[in-house]
JSON list of C-alpha atoms in Angstrom, two decimals:
[
{"chain": "A", "resi": 248, "resn": "MET", "atom": "CA", "xyz": [93.67, 123.02, 93.06]},
{"chain": "A", "resi": 249, "resn": "THR", "atom": "CA", "xyz": [95.70, 125.55, 91.64]},
{"chain": "A", "resi": 250, "resn": "VAL", "atom": "CA", "xyz": [99.30, 125.56, 93.42]},
{"chain": "A", "resi": 251, "resn": "ASP", "atom": "CA", "xyz": [100.61, 128.94, 93.62]},
{"chain": "A", "resi": 252, "resn": "ALA", "atom": "CA", "xyz": [104.39, 129.92, 94.31]},
{"chain": "A", "resi": 253, "resn": "MET", "atom": "CA", "xyz": [104.47, 129.70, 98.12]},
{"chain": "A", "resi": 254, "resn": "ASP", "atom": "CA", "xyz": [102.76, 126.28, 97.63]},
{"chain": "A", "resi": 255, "resn": "TRP", "atom": "CA", "xyz": [105.90, 125.43, 95.40]},
{"chain": "A", "resi": 256, "resn": "ALA", "atom": "CA", "xyz": [107.87, 127.17, 97.87]},
{"chain": "A", "resi": 257, "resn": "LEU", "atom": "CA", "xyz": [106.76, 124.64, 100.38]},
{"chain": "A", "resi": 258, "resn": "LEU", "atom": "CA", "xyz": [107.01, 121.27, 97.94]},
{"chain": "A", "resi": 259, "resn": "ALA", "atom": "CA", "xyz": [110.67, 121.98, 97.41]},
{"chain": "A", "resi": 260, "resn": "GLU", "atom": "CA", "xyz": [111.42, 122.33, 101.22]},
{"chain": "A", "resi": 261, "resn": "LEU", "atom": "CA", "xyz": [109.39, 119.00, 102.19]},
{"chain": "A", "resi": 262, "resn": "GLN", "atom": "CA", "xyz": [110.71, 117.04, 99.09]},
{"chain": "A", "resi": 263, "resn": "ALA", "atom": "CA", "xyz": [113.95, 118.19, 99.90]},
{"chain": "A", "resi": 264, "resn": "ASP", "atom": "CA", "xyz": [113.20, 116.86, 103.89]},
{"chain": "A", "resi": 265, "resn": "ALA", "atom": "CA", "xyz": [109.83, 115.81, 104.84]},
{"chain": "A", "resi": 266, "resn": "ARG", "atom": "CA", "xyz": [110.69, 115.54, 108.11]},
{"chain": "A", "resi": 267, "resn": "LEU", "atom": "CA", "xyz": [110.93, 119.46, 108.66]},
{"chain": "A", "resi": 268, "resn": "SER", "atom": "CA", "xyz": [108.93, 121.15, 111.71]},
{"chain": "A", "resi": 269, "resn": "TYR", "atom": "CA", "xyz": [106.22, 123.42, 110.64]},
{"chain": "A", "resi": 270, "resn": "SER", "atom": "CA", "xyz": [108.09, 126.17, 112.28]},
{"chain": "A", "resi": 271, "resn": "GLU", "atom": "CA", "xyz": [111.28, 125.48, 110.29]},
{"chain": "A", "resi": 272, "resn": "LEU", "atom": "CA", "xyz": [109.07, 125.16, 107.19]},
{"chain": "A", "resi": 273, "resn": "SER", "atom": "CA", "xyz": [107.80, 128.35, 108.31]},
{"chain": "A", "resi": 274, "resn": "ARG", "atom": "CA", "xyz": [111.41, 130.08, 108.83]},
{"chain": "A", "resi": 275, "resn": "ARG", "atom": "CA", "xyz": [112.14, 128.68, 105.56]},
{"chain": "A", "resi": 276, "resn": "VAL", "atom": "CA", "xyz": [109.51, 130.16, 103.57]},
{"chain": "A", "resi": 277, "resn": "HIS", "atom": "CA", "xyz": [108.64, 133.14, 105.75]},
{"chain": "A", "resi": 278, "resn": "LEU", "atom": "CA", "xyz": [105.09, 132.61, 106.76]},
{"chain": "A", "resi": 279, "resn": "SER", "atom": "CA", "xyz": [103.51, 131.81, 109.61]},
{"chain": "A", "resi": 280, "resn": "ALA", "atom": "CA", "xyz": [103.49, 128.20, 111.06]},
{"chain": "A", "resi": 281, "resn": "PRO", "atom": "CA", "xyz": [99.72, 128.07, 110.95]},
{"chain": "A", "resi": 282, "resn": "ALA", "atom": "CA", "xyz": [99.70, 129.65, 107.58]},
{"chain": "A", "resi": 283, "resn": "VAL", "atom": "CA", "xyz": [102.18, 126.66, 106.76]},
{"chain": "A", "resi": 284, "resn": "ALA", "atom": "CA", "xyz": [100.30, 124.12, 108.43]},
{"chain": "A", "resi": 285, "resn": "GLU", "atom": "CA", "xyz": [97.17, 125.29, 106.69]},
{"chain": "A", "resi": 286, "resn": "ARG", "atom": "CA", "xyz": [98.36, 125.33, 103.31]},
{"chain": "A", "resi": 287, "resn": "VAL", "atom": "CA", "xyz": [100.06, 121.53, 104.12]},
{"chain": "A", "resi": 288, "resn": "ARG", "atom": "CA", "xyz": [96.98, 120.39, 105.05]},
{"chain": "A", "resi": 289, "resn": "ARG", "atom": "CA", "xyz": [95.37, 121.64, 101.67]},
{"chain": "A", "resi": 290, "resn": "LEU", "atom": "CA", "xyz": [97.91, 120.27, 99.23]},
{"chain": "A", "resi": 291, "resn": "GLU", "atom": "CA", "xyz": [97.69, 116.69, 101.39]},
{"chain": "A", "resi": 292, "resn": "GLU", "atom": "CA", "xyz": [93.80, 116.97, 101.11]},
{"chain": "A", "resi": 293, "resn": "SER", "atom": "CA", "xyz": [93.75, 117.68, 97.44]},
{"chain": "A", "resi": 294, "resn": "GLY", "atom": "CA", "xyz": [95.99, 114.99, 96.30]},
{"chain": "A", "resi": 295, "resn": "VAL", "atom": "CA", "xyz": [99.12, 117.17, 95.68]},
{"chain": "A", "resi": 296, "resn": "ILE", "atom": "CA", "xyz": [101.10, 115.66, 98.50]},
{"chain": "A", "resi": 297, "resn": "THR", "atom": "CA", "xyz": [100.27, 111.91, 98.56]},
{"chain": "A", "resi": 298, "resn": "GLY", "atom": "CA", "xyz": [102.19, 110.51, 100.93]},
{"chain": "A", "resi": 299, "resn": "TYR", "atom": "CA", "xyz": [105.92, 110.98, 102.83]},
{"chain": "A", "resi": 300, "resn": "HIS", "atom": "CA", "xyz": [108.53, 108.54, 102.31]},
{"chain": "A", "resi": 301, "resn": "ALA", "atom": "CA", "xyz": [112.24, 107.87, 103.17]},
{"chain": "A", "resi": 302, "resn": "ARG", "atom": "CA", "xyz": [114.56, 107.10, 99.68]},
{"chain": "A", "resi": 303, "resn": "VAL", "atom": "CA", "xyz": [116.05, 103.95, 100.04]},
{"chain": "A", "resi": 304, "resn": "ASP", "atom": "CA", "xyz": [119.25, 102.28, 97.88]},
{"chain": "A", "resi": 305, "resn": "PRO", "atom": "CA", "xyz": [118.15, 99.22, 96.62]},
{"chain": "A", "resi": 306, "resn": "SER", "atom": "CA", "xyz": [122.09, 98.16, 96.36]},
{"chain": "A", "resi": 307, "resn": "ARG", "atom": "CA", "xyz": [122.60, 99.15, 99.88]},
{"chain": "A", "resi": 308, "resn": "ALA", "atom": "CA", "xyz": [119.45, 97.50, 101.30]},
{"chain": "A", "resi": 309, "resn": "GLY", "atom": "CA", "xyz": [120.18, 93.95, 99.46]},
{"chain": "A", "resi": 310, "resn": "ARG", "atom": "CA", "xyz": [118.56, 94.43, 96.12]},
{"chain": "A", "resi": 311, "resn": "LYS", "atom": "CA", "xyz": [122.08, 94.42, 94.15]},
{"chain": "A", "resi": 312, "resn": "VAL", "atom": "CA", "xyz": [120.19, 93.81, 90.54]},
{"chain": "A", "resi": 313, "resn": "SER", "atom": "CA", "xyz": [117.81, 96.68, 89.12]},
{"chain": "A", "resi": 314, "resn": "ALA", "atom": "CA", "xyz": [116.16, 96.37, 86.08]},
{"chain": "A", "resi": 315, "resn": "LEU", "atom": "CA", "xyz": [113.30, 97.33, 83.37]},
{"chain": "A", "resi": 316, "resn": "ILE", "atom": "CA", "xyz": [111.36, 94.98, 82.53]},
{"chain": "A", "resi": 317, "resn": "ARG", "atom": "CA", "xyz": [108.66, 95.94, 79.21]},
{"chain": "A", "resi": 318, "resn": "MET", "atom": "CA", "xyz": [105.51, 93.34, 79.45]},
{"chain": "A", "resi": 319, "resn": "SER", "atom": "CA", "xyz": [103.72, 92.83, 76.07]},
{"chain": "A", "resi": 320, "resn": "CYS", "atom": "CA", "xyz": [100.69, 91.39, 77.75]},
{"chain": "A", "resi": 321, "resn": "TYR", "atom": "CA", "xyz": [97.37, 92.24, 77.07]},
{"chain": "A", "resi": 322, "resn": "GLY", "atom": "CA", "xyz": [93.70, 91.02, 77.59]},
{"chain": "A", "resi": 323, "resn": "VAL", "atom": "CA", "xyz": [92.59, 88.44, 80.62]},
{"chain": "A", "resi": 324, "resn": "ARG", "atom": "CA", "xyz": [96.17, 87.37, 81.28]},
{"chain": "A", "resi": 325, "resn": "CYS", "atom": "CA", "xyz": [97.88, 90.96, 81.62]},
{"chain": "A", "resi": 326, "resn": "VAL", "atom": "CA", "xyz": [99.93, 91.42, 84.70]},
{"chain": "A", "resi": 327, "resn": "LEU", "atom": "CA", "xyz": [98.36, 94.52, 85.41]},
{"chain": "A", "resi": 328, "resn": "ARG", "atom": "CA", "xyz": [95.06, 92.53, 86.27]},
{"chain": "A", "resi": 329, "resn": "ASP", "atom": "CA", "xyz": [96.80, 90.53, 88.74]},
{"chain": "A", "resi": 330, "resn": "ARG", "atom": "CA", "xyz": [96.80, 92.42, 91.97]},
{"chain": "A", "resi": 331, "resn": "GLN", "atom": "CA", "xyz": [99.04, 89.66, 93.77]},
{"chain": "A", "resi": 332, "resn": "ALA", "atom": "CA", "xyz": [101.86, 89.75, 91.08]},
{"chain": "A", "resi": 333, "resn": "LEU", "atom": "CA", "xyz": [102.00, 93.22, 91.40]},
{"chain": "A", "resi": 334, "resn": "ALA", "atom": "CA", "xyz": [102.84, 92.71, 95.60]},
{"chain": "A", "resi": 335, "resn": "TRP", "atom": "CA", "xyz": [105.48, 90.67, 94.55]},
{"chain": "A", "resi": 336, "resn": "PRO", "atom": "CA", "xyz": [108.49, 92.69, 96.70]},
{"chain": "A", "resi": 337, "resn": "GLU", "atom": "CA", "xyz": [111.01, 92.47, 93.61]},
{"chain": "A", "resi": 338, "resn": "ILE", "atom": "CA", "xyz": [108.38, 94.89, 91.74]},
{"chain": "A", "resi": 339, "resn": "VAL", "atom": "CA", "xyz": [108.86, 98.52, 92.97]},
{"chain": "A", "resi": 340, "resn": "GLU", "atom": "CA", "xyz": [107.35, 100.42, 90.30]},
{"chain": "A", "resi": 341, "resn": "VAL", "atom": "CA", "xyz": [104.78, 99.94, 87.56]},
{"chain": "A", "resi": 342, "resn": "HIS", "atom": "CA", "xyz": [103.60, 101.82, 84.46]},
{"chain": "A", "resi": 343, "resn": "ARG", "atom": "CA", "xyz": [100.84, 101.62, 82.14]},
{"chain": "A", "resi": 344, "resn": "VAL", "atom": "CA", "xyz": [102.53, 102.75, 78.93]},
{"chain": "A", "resi": 345, "resn": "THR", "atom": "CA", "xyz": [101.88, 103.07, 75.29]},
{"chain": "A", "resi": 346, "resn": "GLY", "atom": "CA", "xyz": [102.85, 101.59, 72.06]},
{"chain": "A", "resi": 347, "resn": "ASP", "atom": "CA", "xyz": [103.54, 98.02, 71.46]},
{"chain": "A", "resi": 348, "resn": "THR", "atom": "CA", "xyz": [103.98, 97.26, 75.20]},
{"chain": "A", "resi": 349, "resn": "CYS", "atom": "CA", "xyz": [101.64, 97.21, 77.95]},
{"chain": "A", "resi": 350, "resn": "CYS", "atom": "CA", "xyz": [103.65, 97.96, 80.85]},
{"chain": "A", "resi": 351, "resn": "LEU", "atom": "CA", "xyz": [107.44, 98.64, 81.97]},
{"chain": "A", "resi": 352, "resn": "LEU", "atom": "CA", "xyz": [108.01, 97.24, 85.54]},
{"chain": "A", "resi": 353, "resn": "ARG", "atom": "CA", "xyz": [110.76, 98.54, 88.05]},
{"chain": "A", "resi": 354, "resn": "VAL", "atom": "CA", "xyz": [112.17, 95.66, 89.89]},
{"chain": "A", "resi": 355, "resn": "ALA", "atom": "CA", "xyz": [114.93, 95.53, 92.45]},
{"chain": "A", "resi": 356, "resn": "ALA", "atom": "CA", "xyz": [116.13, 91.57, 93.36]},
{"chain": "A", "resi": 357, "resn": "THR", "atom": "CA", "xyz": [118.45, 90.15, 95.78]},
{"chain": "A", "resi": 358, "resn": "SER", "atom": "CA", "xyz": [120.55, 88.27, 93.05]},
{"chain": "A", "resi": 359, "resn": "MET", "atom": "CA", "xyz": [120.58, 87.25, 89.41]},
{"chain": "A", "resi": 360, "resn": "THR", "atom": "CA", "xyz": [119.38, 84.00, 90.50]},
{"chain": "A", "resi": 361, "resn": "ALA", "atom": "CA", "xyz": [116.51, 85.86, 92.28]},
{"chain": "A", "resi": 362, "resn": "PHE", "atom": "CA", "xyz": [115.53, 87.91, 89.32]},
{"chain": "A", "resi": 363, "resn": "GLU", "atom": "CA", "xyz": [115.55, 85.20, 86.65]},
{"chain": "A", "resi": 364, "resn": "GLU", "atom": "CA", "xyz": [112.91, 83.63, 89.24]},
{"chain": "A", "resi": 365, "resn": "LEU", "atom": "CA", "xyz": [111.05, 86.62, 88.57]},
{"chain": "A", "resi": 366, "resn": "ILE", "atom": "CA", "xyz": [111.28, 86.62, 85.01]},
{"chain": "A", "resi": 367, "resn": "ASP", "atom": "CA", "xyz": [109.92, 83.08, 85.10]},
{"chain": "A", "resi": 368, "resn": "ARG", "atom": "CA", "xyz": [106.94, 84.09, 86.91]},
{"chain": "A", "resi": 369, "resn": "LEU", "atom": "CA", "xyz": [105.98, 87.10, 84.81]},
{"chain": "A", "resi": 370, "resn": "ALA", "atom": "CA", "xyz": [106.33, 84.57, 81.77]},
{"chain": "A", "resi": 371, "resn": "PRO", "atom": "CA", "xyz": [102.90, 83.17, 81.79]},
{"chain": "A", "resi": 372, "resn": "TYR", "atom": "CA", "xyz": [101.66, 86.60, 81.66]},
{"chain": "A", "resi": 373, "resn": "GLY", "atom": "CA", "xyz": [102.97, 87.53, 78.71]},
{"chain": "A", "resi": 374, "resn": "GLN", "atom": "CA", "xyz": [106.61, 88.28, 76.76]},
{"chain": "A", "resi": 375, "resn": "PRO", "atom": "CA", "xyz": [108.67, 89.88, 79.36]},
{"chain": "A", "resi": 376, "resn": "SER", "atom": "CA", "xyz": [111.57, 91.82, 78.12]},
{"chain": "A", "resi": 377, "resn": "SER", "atom": "CA", "xyz": [114.27, 93.20, 80.37]},
{"chain": "A", "resi": 378, "resn": "MET", "atom": "CA", "xyz": [116.87, 95.43, 80.58]},
{"chain": "A", "resi": 379, "resn": "MET", "atom": "CA", "xyz": [119.78, 95.84, 83.23]},
{"chain": "A", "resi": 380, "resn": "MET", "atom": "CA", "xyz": [120.38, 98.80, 85.34]},
{"chain": "A", "resi": 381, "resn": "LEU", "atom": "CA", "xyz": [123.56, 99.82, 85.01]},
{"chain": "A", "resi": 382, "resn": "SER", "atom": "CA", "xyz": [123.88, 102.97, 86.63]},
{"chain": "A", "resi": 383, "resn": "SER", "atom": "CA", "xyz": [121.21, 105.72, 87.87]},
{"chain": "A", "resi": 384, "resn": "PRO", "atom": "CA", "xyz": [122.54, 109.17, 86.88]},
{"chain": "A", "resi": 385, "resn": "LEU", "atom": "CA", "xyz": [119.85, 110.76, 87.91]},
{"chain": "A", "resi": 386, "resn": "PRO", "atom": "CA", "xyz": [117.86, 108.30, 90.30]},
{"chain": "A", "resi": 387, "resn": "TRP", "atom": "CA", "xyz": [115.04, 111.14, 91.65]},
{"chain": "A", "resi": 388, "resn": "ARG", "atom": "CA", "xyz": [114.42, 114.72, 91.12]},
{"chain": "A", "resi": 389, "resn": "ALA", "atom": "CA", "xyz": [112.02, 116.68, 92.94]},
{"chain": "A", "resi": 390, "resn": "LEU", "atom": "CA", "xyz": [109.29, 118.17, 90.85]},
{"chain": "A", "resi": 391, "resn": "ALA", "atom": "CA", "xyz": [109.80, 121.95, 90.72]},
{"chain": "A", "resi": 392, "resn": "PRO", "atom": "CA", "xyz": [107.29, 124.49, 88.34]},
{"chain": "A", "resi": 393, "resn": "ALA", "atom": "CA", "xyz": [107.37, 123.72, 85.17]},
{"chain": "A", "resi": 394, "resn": "ASP", "atom": "CA", "xyz": [108.32, 126.75, 82.88]},
{"chain": "A", "resi": 395, "resn": "GLU", "atom": "CA", "xyz": [106.18, 128.24, 80.69]}
]
């Protein structure tokens, strides 16, 4: 699917506030509500829009310890092969990466004790190497058209 300028205008508005009604979206992008609804439906069906989410501040939600964990694990004991481990509530993102690391986990734990317990649970899968997140000057950015 090709994403055109009007699609990008809709995506910008929805990324800023996914709770907008079709009539409000219509007003903002200067397109009829039925046309907006059809375009949004097409973006959803093609997989461009994968869902609608609330952005939650982990610290304010009780997850005071945020970290990135590099896992060096390959083969049958790789953490990526264990769906139960990937469902642990402390693990909020998993990225398979290139290089000497298998994957990168972004985690949010309730305390340093809980973080230490998570590291211990990950150890059987390979070598975890953690980096504490001190702050996030850019915690999220809406996707915009690439400059070409």
